């Protein structure tokens, strides 16, 4: 029996500013033949998670450097973990914005 490894979230902070410069997610990819691997992507590059061609799998589109999208397939459980990590990222960004005490004025 194969066990899924929990998604790992890596958060790198910029020095001195306290704002997240990179927020990467490591997750297990799985194809229709049950072959698996691991990939790490920047959370801001994740475009969409949708149903895949295979039963019980999800397809994730991730923007690459060429401006197109790479496609990865993952289990539904792993897709939920990625979504949870994305929510953590959004909460972290919001908290960082609230801590900056910056006043935005209209010109």
Tab-separated table of C-alpha atoms in Angstrom:
chain	number	residue	atom	x	y	z
A	1	UNK	CA	0.000	0.000	0.000
A	2	UNK	CA	1.310	3.370	-0.956
A	3	UNK	CA	1.084	6.307	1.431
A	4	UNK	CA	0.726	9.888	0.340
A	5	UNK	CA	3.158	12.263	1.905
A	6	UNK	CA	1.670	15.417	3.303
A	7	UNK	CA	2.129	18.535	1.291
A	8	UNK	CA	5.028	20.635	2.436
A	9	UNK	CA	4.796	24.385	2.365
A	10	UNK	CA	7.964	26.430	2.191
A	11	UNK	CA	7.798	30.090	3.051
A	12	UNK	CA	10.830	32.255	2.413
A	13	UNK	CA	10.795	35.725	3.927
A	14	UNK	CA	12.594	38.714	2.509
A	15	UNK	CA	15.238	40.074	4.838
A	16	UNK	CA	14.173	43.063	6.864
A	17	UNK	CA	10.766	43.587	5.267
A	18	UNK	CA	8.872	40.632	6.704
A	19	UNK	CA	6.863	40.194	3.511
A	20	UNK	CA	6.711	36.878	1.697
A	21	UNK	CA	8.830	36.956	-1.445
A	22	UNK	CA	8.269	33.320	-2.375
A	23	UNK	CA	5.701	30.827	-1.205
A	24	UNK	CA	6.255	27.421	-2.723
A	25	UNK	CA	4.191	24.271	-2.494
A	26	UNK	CA	5.640	20.773	-2.809
A	27	UNK	CA	3.151	18.116	-3.848
A	28	UNK	CA	2.981	14.590	-5.206
A	29	UNK	CA	2.004	14.192	-8.843
A	30	UNK	CA	0.287	11.019	-10.033
A	31	UNK	CA	-0.594	9.947	-13.568
A	32	UNK	CA	-3.283	7.571	-14.837
A	33	UNK	CA	-0.840	4.637	-14.568
A	34	UNK	CA	-0.272	5.389	-10.858
A	35	UNK	CA	3.308	6.531	-11.444
A	36	UNK	CA	4.198	9.345	-9.098
A	37	UNK	CA	6.736	12.068	-8.510
A	38	UNK	CA	7.128	15.365	-6.689
A	39	UNK	CA	7.161	18.939	-7.903
A	40	UNK	CA	7.624	22.324	-6.249
A	41	UNK	CA	5.850	25.383	-7.666
A	42	UNK	CA	5.400	28.993	-6.648
A	43	UNK	CA	1.865	29.358	-5.330
A	44	UNK	CA	1.277	32.496	-7.410
A	45	UNK	CA	1.930	30.519	-10.616
A	46	UNK	CA	-0.968	28.115	-9.972
A	47	UNK	CA	-3.709	29.042	-12.429
A	48	UNK	CA	-6.396	26.396	-12.082
A	49	UNK	CA	-7.244	23.009	-10.577
A	50	UNK	CA	-9.905	21.011	-12.433
A	51	UNK	CA	-11.001	17.447	-13.149
A	52	UNK	CA	-8.546	15.305	-15.093
A	53	UNK	CA	-9.210	12.664	-17.748
A	54	UNK	CA	-8.549	9.855	-15.281
A	55	UNK	CA	-10.997	8.853	-12.593
A	56	UNK	CA	-10.253	10.260	-9.129
A	57	UNK	CA	-7.501	12.623	-10.363
A	58	UNK	CA	-7.316	16.398	-10.645
A	59	UNK	CA	-5.408	18.444	-13.205
A	60	UNK	CA	-3.470	21.532	-12.127
A	61	UNK	CA	-2.329	24.210	-14.566
A	62	UNK	CA	0.818	26.092	-13.535
A	63	UNK	CA	2.156	29.107	-15.447
A	64	UNK	CA	5.720	28.623	-16.710
A	65	UNK	CA	8.439	31.089	-17.778
A	66	UNK	CA	7.350	30.977	-21.443
A	67	UNK	CA	3.887	32.320	-20.595
A	68	UNK	CA	2.145	29.001	-21.217
A	69	UNK	CA	0.917	26.444	-18.697
A	70	UNK	CA	2.385	23.149	-17.495
A	71	UNK	CA	-0.156	20.488	-16.561
A	72	UNK	CA	0.236	18.222	-13.537
A	73	UNK	CA	-2.146	15.508	-12.354
A	74	UNK	CA	-2.643	14.829	-8.683
A	75	UNK	CA	-5.021	12.970	-6.421
A	76	UNK	CA	-8.081	14.674	-4.996
A	77	UNK	CA	-6.542	14.526	-1.517
A	78	UNK	CA	-3.357	16.195	-2.751
A	79	UNK	CA	-5.389	18.835	-4.618
A	80	UNK	CA	-7.211	19.697	-1.384
A	81	UNK	CA	-3.859	20.061	0.392
A	82	UNK	CA	-2.643	22.447	-2.301
A	83	UNK	CA	-5.833	24.509	-1.907
A	84	UNK	CA	-5.303	24.648	1.861
A	85	UNK	CA	-1.731	25.831	1.290
A	86	UNK	CA	-2.997	28.504	-1.089
A	87	UNK	CA	-5.395	29.722	1.618
A	88	UNK	CA	-2.503	29.864	4.108
A	89	UNK	CA	-0.582	31.972	1.604
A	90	UNK	CA	-3.509	34.366	1.141
A	91	UNK	CA	-3.932	34.737	4.920
A	92	UNK	CA	-0.193	35.373	5.309
A	93	UNK	CA	-0.250	38.040	2.605
A	94	UNK	CA	-3.273	39.729	4.194
A	95	UNK	CA	-1.643	39.666	7.634
A	96	UNK	CA	1.552	41.167	6.186
A	97	UNK	CA	-0.425	43.945	4.536
A	98	UNK	CA	-2.223	44.701	7.805
A	99	UNK	CA	1.112	44.897	9.681
A	100	UNK	CA	2.739	47.393	7.310
A	101	UNK	CA	0.763	50.361	8.660
A	102	UNK	CA	0.974	51.958	5.226
A	103	UNK	CA	-1.407	54.754	4.393
A	104	UNK	CA	-2.601	54.733	0.793
A	105	UNK	CA	-3.759	58.110	-0.420
A	106	UNK	CA	-5.309	59.245	-3.666
A	107	UNK	CA	-3.302	61.655	-5.846
